[in-house]
XYZ file of C-alpha atoms in Angstrom:
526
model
C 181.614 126.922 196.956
C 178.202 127.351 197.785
C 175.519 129.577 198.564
C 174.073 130.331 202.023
C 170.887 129.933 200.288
C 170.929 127.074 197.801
C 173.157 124.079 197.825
C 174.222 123.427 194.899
C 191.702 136.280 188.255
C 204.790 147.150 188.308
C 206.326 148.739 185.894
C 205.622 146.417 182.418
C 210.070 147.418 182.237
C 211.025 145.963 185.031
C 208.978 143.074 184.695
C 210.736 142.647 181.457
C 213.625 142.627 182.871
C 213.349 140.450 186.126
C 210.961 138.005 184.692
C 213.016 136.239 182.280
C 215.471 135.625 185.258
C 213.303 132.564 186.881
C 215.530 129.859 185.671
C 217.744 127.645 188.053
C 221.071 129.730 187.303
C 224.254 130.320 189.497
C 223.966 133.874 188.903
C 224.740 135.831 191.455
C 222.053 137.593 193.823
C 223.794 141.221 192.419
C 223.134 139.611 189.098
C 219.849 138.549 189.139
C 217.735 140.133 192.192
C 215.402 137.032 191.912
C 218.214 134.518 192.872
C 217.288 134.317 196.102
C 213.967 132.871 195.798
C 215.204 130.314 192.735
C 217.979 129.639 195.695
C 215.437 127.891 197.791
C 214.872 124.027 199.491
C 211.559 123.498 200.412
C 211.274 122.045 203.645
C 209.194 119.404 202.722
C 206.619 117.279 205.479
C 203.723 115.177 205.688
C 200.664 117.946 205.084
C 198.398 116.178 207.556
C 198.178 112.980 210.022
C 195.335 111.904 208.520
C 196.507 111.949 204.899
C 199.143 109.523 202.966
C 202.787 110.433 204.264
C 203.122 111.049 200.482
C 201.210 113.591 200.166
C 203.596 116.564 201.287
C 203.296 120.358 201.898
C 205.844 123.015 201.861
C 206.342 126.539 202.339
C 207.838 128.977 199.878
C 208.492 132.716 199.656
C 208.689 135.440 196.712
C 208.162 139.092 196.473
C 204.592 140.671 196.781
C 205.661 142.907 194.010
C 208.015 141.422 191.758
C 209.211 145.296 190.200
C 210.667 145.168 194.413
C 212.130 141.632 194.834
C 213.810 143.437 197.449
C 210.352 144.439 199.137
C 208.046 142.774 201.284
C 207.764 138.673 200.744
C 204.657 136.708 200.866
C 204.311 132.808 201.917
C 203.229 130.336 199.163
C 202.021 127.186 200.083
C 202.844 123.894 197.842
C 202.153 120.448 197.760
C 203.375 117.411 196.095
C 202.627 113.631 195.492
C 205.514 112.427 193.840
C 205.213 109.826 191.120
C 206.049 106.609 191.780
C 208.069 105.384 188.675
C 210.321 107.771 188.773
C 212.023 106.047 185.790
C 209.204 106.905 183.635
C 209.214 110.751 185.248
C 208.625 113.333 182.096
C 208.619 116.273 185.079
C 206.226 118.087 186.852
C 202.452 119.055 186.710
C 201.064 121.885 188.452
C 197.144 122.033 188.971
C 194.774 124.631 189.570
C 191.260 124.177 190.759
C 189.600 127.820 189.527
C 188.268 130.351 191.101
C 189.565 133.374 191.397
C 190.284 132.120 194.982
C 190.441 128.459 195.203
C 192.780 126.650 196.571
C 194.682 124.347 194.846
C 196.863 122.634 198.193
C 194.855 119.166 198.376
C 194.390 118.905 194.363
C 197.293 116.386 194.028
C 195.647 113.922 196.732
C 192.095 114.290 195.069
C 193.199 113.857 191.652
C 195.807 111.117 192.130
C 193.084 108.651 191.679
C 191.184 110.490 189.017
C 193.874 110.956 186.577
C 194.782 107.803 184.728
C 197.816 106.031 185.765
C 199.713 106.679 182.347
C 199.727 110.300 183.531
C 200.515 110.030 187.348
C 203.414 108.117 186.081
C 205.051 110.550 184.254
C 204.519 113.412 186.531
C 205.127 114.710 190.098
C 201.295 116.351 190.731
C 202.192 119.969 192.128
C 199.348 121.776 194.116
C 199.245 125.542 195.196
C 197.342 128.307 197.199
C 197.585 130.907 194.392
C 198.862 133.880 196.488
C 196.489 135.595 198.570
C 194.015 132.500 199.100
C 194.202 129.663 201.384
C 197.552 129.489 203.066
C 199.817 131.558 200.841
C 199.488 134.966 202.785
C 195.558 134.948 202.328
C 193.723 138.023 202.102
C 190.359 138.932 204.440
C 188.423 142.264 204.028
C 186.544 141.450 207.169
C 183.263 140.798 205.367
C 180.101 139.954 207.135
C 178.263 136.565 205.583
C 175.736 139.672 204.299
C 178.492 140.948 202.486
C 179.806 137.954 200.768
C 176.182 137.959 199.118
C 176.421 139.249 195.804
C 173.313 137.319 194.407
C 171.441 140.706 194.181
C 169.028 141.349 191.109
C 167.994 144.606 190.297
C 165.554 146.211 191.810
C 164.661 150.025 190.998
C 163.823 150.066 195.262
C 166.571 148.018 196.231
C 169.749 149.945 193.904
C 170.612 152.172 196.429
C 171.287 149.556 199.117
C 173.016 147.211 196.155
C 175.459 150.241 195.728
C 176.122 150.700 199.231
C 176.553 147.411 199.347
C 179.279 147.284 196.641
C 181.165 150.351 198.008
C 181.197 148.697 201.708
C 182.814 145.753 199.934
C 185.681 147.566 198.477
C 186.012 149.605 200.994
C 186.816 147.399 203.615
C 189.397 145.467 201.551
C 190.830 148.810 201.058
C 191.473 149.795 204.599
C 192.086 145.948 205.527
C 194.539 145.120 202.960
C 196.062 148.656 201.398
C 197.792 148.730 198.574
C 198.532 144.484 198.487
C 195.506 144.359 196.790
C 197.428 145.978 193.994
C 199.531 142.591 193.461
C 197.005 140.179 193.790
C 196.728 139.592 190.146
C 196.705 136.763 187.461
C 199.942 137.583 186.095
C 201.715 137.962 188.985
C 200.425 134.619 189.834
C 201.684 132.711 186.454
C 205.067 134.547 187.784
C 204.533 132.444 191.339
C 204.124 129.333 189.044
C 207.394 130.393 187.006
C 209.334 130.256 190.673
C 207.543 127.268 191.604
C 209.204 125.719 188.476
C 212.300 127.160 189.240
C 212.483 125.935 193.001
C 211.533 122.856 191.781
C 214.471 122.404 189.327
C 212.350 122.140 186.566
C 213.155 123.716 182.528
C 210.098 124.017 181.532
C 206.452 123.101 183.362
C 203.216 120.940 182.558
C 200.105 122.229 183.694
C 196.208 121.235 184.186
C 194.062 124.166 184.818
C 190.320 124.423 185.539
C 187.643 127.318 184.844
C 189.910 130.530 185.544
C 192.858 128.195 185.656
C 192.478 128.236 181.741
C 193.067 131.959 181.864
C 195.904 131.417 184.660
C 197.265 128.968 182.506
C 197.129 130.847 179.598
C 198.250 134.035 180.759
C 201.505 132.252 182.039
C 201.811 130.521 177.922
C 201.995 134.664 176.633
C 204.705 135.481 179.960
C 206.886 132.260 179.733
C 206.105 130.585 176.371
C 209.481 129.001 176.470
C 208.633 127.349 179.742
C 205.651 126.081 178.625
C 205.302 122.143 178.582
C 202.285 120.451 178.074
C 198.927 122.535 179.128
C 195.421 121.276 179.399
C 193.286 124.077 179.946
C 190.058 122.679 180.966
C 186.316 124.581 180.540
C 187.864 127.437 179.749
C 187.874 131.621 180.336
C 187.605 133.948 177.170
C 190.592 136.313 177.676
C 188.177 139.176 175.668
C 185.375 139.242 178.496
C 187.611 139.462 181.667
C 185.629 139.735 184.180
C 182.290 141.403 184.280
C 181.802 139.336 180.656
C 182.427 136.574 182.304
C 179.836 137.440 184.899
C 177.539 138.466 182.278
C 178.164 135.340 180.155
C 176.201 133.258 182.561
C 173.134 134.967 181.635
C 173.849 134.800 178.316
C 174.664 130.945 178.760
C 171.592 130.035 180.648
C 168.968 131.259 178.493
C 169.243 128.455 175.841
C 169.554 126.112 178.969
C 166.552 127.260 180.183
C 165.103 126.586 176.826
C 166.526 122.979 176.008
C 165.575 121.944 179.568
C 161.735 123.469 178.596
C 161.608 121.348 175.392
C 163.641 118.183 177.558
C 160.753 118.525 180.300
C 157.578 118.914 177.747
C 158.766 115.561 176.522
C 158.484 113.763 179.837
C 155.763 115.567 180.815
C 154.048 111.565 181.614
C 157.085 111.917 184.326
C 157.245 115.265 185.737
C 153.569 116.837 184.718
C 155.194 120.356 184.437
C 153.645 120.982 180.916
C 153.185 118.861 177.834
C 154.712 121.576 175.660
C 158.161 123.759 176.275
C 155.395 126.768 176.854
C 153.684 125.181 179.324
C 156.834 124.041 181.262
C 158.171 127.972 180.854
C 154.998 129.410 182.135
C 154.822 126.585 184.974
C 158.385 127.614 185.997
C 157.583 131.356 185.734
C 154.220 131.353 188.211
C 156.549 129.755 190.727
C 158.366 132.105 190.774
C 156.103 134.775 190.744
C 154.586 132.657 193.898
C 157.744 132.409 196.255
C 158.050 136.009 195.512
C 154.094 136.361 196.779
C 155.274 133.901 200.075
C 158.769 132.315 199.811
C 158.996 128.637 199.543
C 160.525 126.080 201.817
C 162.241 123.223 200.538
C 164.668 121.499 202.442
C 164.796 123.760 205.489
C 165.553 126.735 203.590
C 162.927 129.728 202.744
C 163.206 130.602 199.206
C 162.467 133.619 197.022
C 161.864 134.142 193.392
C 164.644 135.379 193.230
C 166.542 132.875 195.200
C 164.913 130.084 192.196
C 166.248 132.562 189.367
C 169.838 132.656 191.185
C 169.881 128.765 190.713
C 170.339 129.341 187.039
C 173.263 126.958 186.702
C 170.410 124.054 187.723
C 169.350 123.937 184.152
C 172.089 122.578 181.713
C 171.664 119.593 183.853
C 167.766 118.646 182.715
C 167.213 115.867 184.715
C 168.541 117.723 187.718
C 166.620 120.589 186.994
C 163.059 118.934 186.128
C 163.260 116.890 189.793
C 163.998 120.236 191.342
C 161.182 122.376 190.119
C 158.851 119.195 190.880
C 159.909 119.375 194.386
C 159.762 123.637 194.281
C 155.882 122.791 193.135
C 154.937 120.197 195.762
C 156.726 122.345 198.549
C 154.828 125.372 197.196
C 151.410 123.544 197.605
C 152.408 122.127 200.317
C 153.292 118.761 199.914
C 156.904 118.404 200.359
C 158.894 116.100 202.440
C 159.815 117.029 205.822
C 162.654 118.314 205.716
C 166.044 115.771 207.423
C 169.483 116.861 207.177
C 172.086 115.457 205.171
C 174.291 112.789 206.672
C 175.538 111.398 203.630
C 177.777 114.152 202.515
C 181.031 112.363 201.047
C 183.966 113.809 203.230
C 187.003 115.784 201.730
C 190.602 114.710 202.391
C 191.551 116.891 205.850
C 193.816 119.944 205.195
C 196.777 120.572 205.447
C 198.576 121.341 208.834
C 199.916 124.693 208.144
C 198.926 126.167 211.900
C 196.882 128.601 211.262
C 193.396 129.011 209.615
C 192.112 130.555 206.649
C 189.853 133.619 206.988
C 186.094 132.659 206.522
C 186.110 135.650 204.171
C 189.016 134.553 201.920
C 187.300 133.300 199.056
C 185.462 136.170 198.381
C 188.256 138.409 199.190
C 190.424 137.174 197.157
C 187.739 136.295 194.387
C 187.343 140.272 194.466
C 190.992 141.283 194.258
C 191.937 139.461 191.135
C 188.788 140.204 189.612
C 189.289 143.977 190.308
C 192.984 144.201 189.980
C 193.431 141.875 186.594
C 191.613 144.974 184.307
C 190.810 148.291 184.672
C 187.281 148.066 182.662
C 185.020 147.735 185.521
C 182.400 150.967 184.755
C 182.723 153.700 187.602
C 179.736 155.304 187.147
C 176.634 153.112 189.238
C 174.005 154.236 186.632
C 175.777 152.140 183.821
C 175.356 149.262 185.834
C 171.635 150.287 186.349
C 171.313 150.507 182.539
C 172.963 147.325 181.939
C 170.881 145.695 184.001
C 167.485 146.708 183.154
C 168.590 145.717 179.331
C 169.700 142.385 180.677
C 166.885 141.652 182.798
C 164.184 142.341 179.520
C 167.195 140.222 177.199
C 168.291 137.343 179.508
C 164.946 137.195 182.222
C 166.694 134.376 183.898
C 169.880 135.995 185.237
C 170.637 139.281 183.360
C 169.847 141.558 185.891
C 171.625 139.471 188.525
C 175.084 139.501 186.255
C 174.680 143.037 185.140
C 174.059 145.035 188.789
C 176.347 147.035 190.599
C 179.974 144.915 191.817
C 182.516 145.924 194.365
C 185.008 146.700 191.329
C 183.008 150.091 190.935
C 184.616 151.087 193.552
C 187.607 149.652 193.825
C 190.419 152.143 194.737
C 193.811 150.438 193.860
C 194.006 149.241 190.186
C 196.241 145.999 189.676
C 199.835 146.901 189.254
C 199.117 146.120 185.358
C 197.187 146.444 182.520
C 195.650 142.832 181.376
C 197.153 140.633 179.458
C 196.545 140.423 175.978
C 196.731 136.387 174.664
C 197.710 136.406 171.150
C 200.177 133.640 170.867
C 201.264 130.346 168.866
C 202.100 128.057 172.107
C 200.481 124.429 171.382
C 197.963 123.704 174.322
C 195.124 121.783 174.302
C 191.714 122.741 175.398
C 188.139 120.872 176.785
C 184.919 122.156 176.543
C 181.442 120.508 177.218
C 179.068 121.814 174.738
C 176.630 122.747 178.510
C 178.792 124.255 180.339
C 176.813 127.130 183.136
C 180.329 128.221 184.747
C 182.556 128.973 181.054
C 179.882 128.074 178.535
C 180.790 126.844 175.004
C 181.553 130.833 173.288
C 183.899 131.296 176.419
C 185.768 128.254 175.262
C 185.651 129.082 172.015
C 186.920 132.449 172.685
C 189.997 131.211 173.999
C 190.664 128.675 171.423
C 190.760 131.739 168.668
C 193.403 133.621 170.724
C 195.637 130.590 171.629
C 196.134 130.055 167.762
C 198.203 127.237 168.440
C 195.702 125.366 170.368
C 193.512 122.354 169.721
C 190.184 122.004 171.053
C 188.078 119.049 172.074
C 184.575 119.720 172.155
C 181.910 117.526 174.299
C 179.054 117.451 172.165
C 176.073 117.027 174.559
C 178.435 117.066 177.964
C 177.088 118.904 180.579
C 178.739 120.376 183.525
C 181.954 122.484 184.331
C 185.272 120.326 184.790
C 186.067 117.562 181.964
C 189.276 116.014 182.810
C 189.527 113.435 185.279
C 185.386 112.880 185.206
C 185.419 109.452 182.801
C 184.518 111.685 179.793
C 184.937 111.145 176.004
C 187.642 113.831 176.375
C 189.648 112.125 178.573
C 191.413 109.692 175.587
C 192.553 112.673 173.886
C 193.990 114.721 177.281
C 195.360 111.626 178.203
C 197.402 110.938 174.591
C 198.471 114.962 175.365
C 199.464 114.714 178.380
C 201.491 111.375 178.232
C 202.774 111.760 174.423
C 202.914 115.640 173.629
C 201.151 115.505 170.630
C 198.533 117.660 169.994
C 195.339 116.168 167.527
C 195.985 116.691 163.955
C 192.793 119.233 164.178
C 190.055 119.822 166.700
C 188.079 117.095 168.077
C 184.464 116.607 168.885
C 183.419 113.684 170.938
C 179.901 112.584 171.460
C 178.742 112.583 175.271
C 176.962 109.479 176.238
C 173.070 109.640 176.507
C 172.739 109.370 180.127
C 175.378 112.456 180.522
C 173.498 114.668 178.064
C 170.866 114.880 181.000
C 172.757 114.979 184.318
C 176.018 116.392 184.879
C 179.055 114.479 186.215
C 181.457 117.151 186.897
C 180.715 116.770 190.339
C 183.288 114.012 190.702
C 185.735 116.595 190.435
C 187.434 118.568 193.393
C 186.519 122.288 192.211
C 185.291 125.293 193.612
C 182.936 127.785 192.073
C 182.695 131.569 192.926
C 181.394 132.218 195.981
C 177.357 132.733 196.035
C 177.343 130.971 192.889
C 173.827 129.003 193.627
C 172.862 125.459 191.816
C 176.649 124.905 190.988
C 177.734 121.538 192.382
C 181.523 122.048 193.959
C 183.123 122.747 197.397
C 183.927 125.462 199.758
């Protein structure tokens, strides 16, 4: 997704007890209360005219609250490319794109030809709306493109709006979407995934998860580690800083960015003329700043603030990216930029699927919202903590702390999930990727989730930069690849050395994921 200004996640006994019941079974529906959603035939069809008849979309139900599979039903929307060996089939490999709140529906057509062929072999590629986004029932608060902002820095003289601002948020979803927001949650979506697998006919399921389809992913190893097949959790979530850690984590992440890109620049300075030492670029960054604050810039058609520059934090663990940027911030500021021409050359994305009816322009951030509100209850509740936090933040991580530490919608939030989070502490062999310059789950968050999956091995991309591995030509591609098609997990953790020219620009790009919305700098689609 992008910003408007820059381009660029019941009753724990019951659960128990209905959970383990997701398995293709004759029980009857007296039996198991579950057995009529493992019951169903997807009435599969061609997603779109304008996309490969084998590309197909279908329509599933299950229960909005799984503690009531007698209760209200919501829609959940699937997709499949079968593979086309089916003597070589090993079974079936659901994708998620990240998020919270993106949609996963046209991830088997953009990954077909991404993955190698030695994978798309072996499995039937599985895309899903995670409930409440897209087109499985998806959620809208009614939010105003003002309200889907949530780039706000502190400001001691802006606070009071920033609060208001967070209360309006939750709110609205409140009176829009009542107590549903209560089941939008992580782990009641890795129980959607468990009936996917069970519609599908399927013992046990493979999986390839991006950014917070790590956590997904690994939430669904600690429910259904039985079911578990062969997971590649890709740039991943740290289970121990759900979610405003994960918020705060890209300030934390961007500072030494900010500083390799300084030193990166300094070196080229011949090239870009921003300094001839890593001071000099820092203070030549920082004056710009402090000028489109004076009078904002334009570049490219769009007026932008200090602030706005800071928000594009993500722009730096890409150096090469970055250092063309802030050479074209500097000529526009003195007044010697390009006129501005509109785009023309955008690469198109395959067209959706035909479910007859749209999406809510708000969906993404609604649902974005829910699951991070609903999947813990550790959001603060007092606004002055988040005032505190973010005036340490600001003086600790000047690039984005005060930006990740201000007030959220979750302050407010009045329906906590129907659970407590989940705590991942398990011995489930998966295997994890991680580029050393990562701005969306940087190298700790990977880390982090490589301690608590203690049966996990972990490729690291020494030098790679961007978020998304798999599926982008990367040195970690061999080693998913020998996972995914072989099931057997490196002897020990790997580290692979990026090549020199992707050490400077990211190539993660190539890949079909979102970020969160009014996430600035972060390549991506909406």
């Amino acid at each position: 997704m992008r910003s408007r200004r820059i381009a660029p996640v019941l009753a724990a006994s019951a659960v128990a007890a209905l959970v383990p019941a997701l398995t293709p079974a004759t029980a009857s529906a007296a039996e198991n209360p579950l057995q009529q959603y493992l019951n169903q035939r997807p009435a599969w069809h061609r997603c779109s005219s304008k996309t490969p008849a084998s590309y197909q979309c279908a329509t599933i139900k299950v229960p909005l609250d799984y503690s009531r599979p007698g209760g209200k039903k919501i829609d959940l929307a699937i997709s499949r490319i079968k593979t086309t060996t089916p003597a070589e089939r090993r079974g079936v490999l659901l994708l998620n794109p990240g998020g919270p709140g993106g949609q996963g529906l046209d991830m088997p057509l953009s990954l077909v030809t991404e993955l190698p062929k030695s994978v798309t072999k072996k499995y039937d590629l599985i895309g899903f709306d995670p409930r409440g986004v897209g087109h499985s029932s998806p959620l809208s608060c009614g939010l105003t493109a003002e309200e889907e902002n949530w780039q706000r820095p502190y400001k001691a003289a802006t606070f009071a709006k920033d609060v208001k601002w967070a209360r309006t948020v939750a709110e609205k979803c409140d009176a829009k979407q009542g107590d549903k927001l209560r089941h939008i949650t992580t782990r009641n979506t890795a129980r959607d995934m468990d009936a996917i697998r069970a519609v599908l006919g399927e013992k046990k399921v493979s999986y390839l998860g991006y950014s917070y389809g790590t956590y997904l992913g690994a939430v669904y190893t600690q429910m259904f580690p039985q079911r578990t097949d062969r997971f590649v959790l890709d740039s991943a979530i740290d289970p121990a800083r759900i979610w405003r850690g994960m918020i705060q984590v890209w300030a934390q992440g961007s500072e030494p960015a900010f500083t390799r890109w300084s030193k990166w620049t300094a070196q080229r300075n011949t090239t870009y003329k921003l300094g001839n030492t890593p001071d000099k670029v820092r203070r030549t960054f920082w004056d710009l700043v402090a000028r489109a604050d004076r009078k904002p810039i334009e570049l490219h058609g769009t007026l932008m603030s200090g602030d706005d520059i800071r928000a594009g934090r993500a722009m730096f663990f890409s150096v090469r990216e970055a250092a063309q940027t802030i050479v074209e911030l500097k000529k526009a500021a003195d007044g010697r930029a390009p006129a501005f021409t509109p785009d023309t050359g955008t690469p198109k994305r395959p067209a959706p699927p035909a479910f007859g009816r749209a999406v809510p322009s708000d969906n993404a951030s609604a649902s974005f919202w829910t699951v991070l509100c609903a999947d813990t209850r550790a959001w603060p509740r007092d606004p002055e903590q988040y005032r505190r936090d973010a005036v340490r933040d600001k003086a600790t991580y000047p690039l984005y702390g005060d930006f990740a530490s201000n007030i959220k919608p979750c302050a407010f939030w009045k329906k906590n999930g129907s659970e407590p989070a989940t705590k991942i502490d398990n011995k489930v062999g998966v295997l994890t990727l991680q580029n050393e310059w990562d701005p969306q789950t940087p190298l700790s968050s990977g880390l982090g989730l490589h301690r608590v999956l203690k049966g996990s091995k972990m490729v690291t991309v020494a030098g790679g930069v961007g978020h998304g591995i798999y599926g982008s030509k990367s040195c970690a591609d061999k080693t998913a690849t020998a996972y995914l098609t072989t099931g057997k997990l490196p002897a020990k953790d790997v580290t692979c050395q990026a090549p020199a020219p992707e050490r400077e620009r990211s190539s993660a790009g190539k890949l079909p994921l979102p970020t969160p919305p009014g996430i600035p700098g972060m390549p991506g689609r909406s």
